[in-house]
């Protein structure tokens, strides 16, 4: 029997999580919550996804050709867990409803850490999240940092991290962002990314700086790590390659020396919306000197947290008892590692 799950919010993350849930052998998407009719609800409806709306708004959706399957209350009465993919800050407001109904819930990285019992990264603290009622899946940049840090810590030990995060200005569908400038985000050290990493790894010595640049495709991280012992490039590459969630590419040999070429690579391999679930690390941009490492990676902000969302559902509902168990299913179904 598959576990019944709802998705509250159907934007950039919500629609991807909903699609991923539909593909999983142990999960069932009972429906999504929509508050206003727009093009995204039309797409969901055409795909056969059940739409649930606030009571009294049924006619508003029917006017645009969408017949709701029922009300939000009816949906929440039929599920074990809600993935809250609402805009940042709205999840904390929605939590009251989940508490009243006794529902488990996942929140996204735009929410404050105190909305949940644990902030989550599969490779770092899966067991800590087992059976927790409220879990927060950290943001795209934090997810990418944690994957890399926790893998390296497992293999060579990590003493200190310093990172510059070059952020995309907006997602492709958004009509906002910066033009003809590089913006400090924020104009202080650390950026929120270091603080967020510490919600999962509280003892880590980490500082981050973030900049926004005029692109919509991906983020880029320049990461300096002090390891607990001397290492080599080969050992670092072997450690990073031990999971399909990190892809190591050689820019010089493949010609993939930019985020736009990574995107085209994903498109040509058939990834829907060019979704890239993996950290993309350039082997050419790994430098090791004794116990000091410099690594450069690219992060697709729209898709990288989707595998972790699926894993977090399993952790909350205890459908898998280890990171290895959940990743085996998630990665196979989503074809994580395709870009290797």
mmCIF file of N, CA, C and O in Angstrom, residues 34 69 106 125 132 136 145 158 198 257-258 268 296 319 336:
data_model
loop_
_atom_site.group_PDB
_atom_site.id
_atom_site.type_symbol
_atom_site.label_atom_id
_atom_site.label_comp_id
_atom_site.label_asym_id
_atom_site.label_seq_id
_atom_site.Cartn_x
_atom_site.Cartn_y
_atom_site.Cartn_z
ATOM 1 N N UNK A 34 -4.553 24.309 -4.561
ATOM 2 C CA UNK A 34 -4.440 25.555 -5.301
ATOM 3 C C UNK A 34 -5.445 26.555 -4.747
ATOM 4 O O UNK A 34 -6.591 26.207 -4.467
ATOM 5 N N UNK A 69 -11.462 18.403 -7.372
ATOM 6 C CA UNK A 69 -11.822 17.102 -6.804
ATOM 7 C C UNK A 69 -12.450 17.243 -5.429
ATOM 8 O O UNK A 69 -13.024 16.287 -4.901
ATOM 9 N N UNK A 106 6.169 18.483 5.651
ATOM 10 C CA UNK A 106 7.491 18.899 5.205
ATOM 11 C C UNK A 106 7.413 20.367 4.826
ATOM 12 O O UNK A 106 6.425 20.804 4.226
ATOM 13 N N UNK A 125 21.970 13.735 7.761
ATOM 14 C CA UNK A 125 21.257 13.445 9.015
ATOM 15 C C UNK A 125 19.932 12.720 8.793
ATOM 16 O O UNK A 125 18.932 13.017 9.450
ATOM 17 N N UNK A 132 10.094 11.945 12.569
ATOM 18 C CA UNK A 132 9.779 13.315 12.975
ATOM 19 C C UNK A 132 8.514 13.783 12.265
ATOM 20 O O UNK A 132 8.283 13.495 11.094
ATOM 21 N N UNK A 136 12.082 20.162 7.850
ATOM 22 C CA UNK A 136 12.375 21.241 6.892
ATOM 23 C C UNK A 136 13.495 20.801 5.960
ATOM 24 O O UNK A 136 14.600 20.486 6.407
ATOM 25 N N UNK A 145 25.696 22.456 -0.665
ATOM 26 C CA UNK A 145 26.842 22.549 0.249
ATOM 27 C C UNK A 145 26.905 21.337 1.175
ATOM 28 O O UNK A 145 27.973 20.737 1.375
ATOM 29 N N UNK A 158 36.358 17.128 7.568
ATOM 30 C CA UNK A 158 36.286 18.550 7.221
ATOM 31 C C UNK A 158 36.439 19.380 8.488
ATOM 32 O O UNK A 158 35.686 19.217 9.447
ATOM 33 N N UNK A 198 24.528 25.263 9.371
ATOM 34 C CA UNK A 198 24.703 24.938 10.798
ATOM 35 C C UNK A 198 23.428 24.403 11.441
ATOM 36 O O UNK A 198 23.491 23.831 12.530
ATOM 37 N N UNK A 257 32.031 24.078 -19.923
ATOM 38 C CA UNK A 257 32.756 25.013 -19.079
ATOM 39 C C UNK A 257 31.881 26.178 -18.617
ATOM 40 O O UNK A 257 32.386 27.231 -18.233
ATOM 41 N N UNK A 258 30.547 25.981 -18.664
ATOM 42 C CA UNK A 258 29.632 27.044 -18.251
ATOM 43 C C UNK A 258 28.320 26.423 -17.811
ATOM 44 O O UNK A 258 28.009 25.272 -18.139
ATOM 45 N N UNK A 268 19.642 17.797 -23.720
ATOM 46 C CA UNK A 268 19.908 16.807 -24.759
ATOM 47 C C UNK A 268 19.783 15.379 -24.232
ATOM 48 O O UNK A 268 19.499 14.458 -25.006
ATOM 49 N N UNK A 296 34.878 23.959 -7.215
ATOM 50 C CA UNK A 296 33.853 24.803 -7.836
ATOM 51 C C UNK A 296 32.730 23.898 -8.341
ATOM 52 O O UNK A 296 32.984 22.895 -9.025
ATOM 53 N N UNK A 319 9.292 4.989 6.035
ATOM 54 C CA UNK A 319 9.169 4.062 4.912
ATOM 55 C C UNK A 319 10.528 3.496 4.510
ATOM 56 O O UNK A 319 10.595 2.518 3.763
ATOM 57 N N UNK A 336 18.709 9.876 -11.137
ATOM 58 C CA UNK A 336 19.768 10.722 -10.600
ATOM 59 C C UNK A 336 21.118 10.076 -10.945
ATOM 60 O O UNK A 336 21.308 8.879 -10.771
#
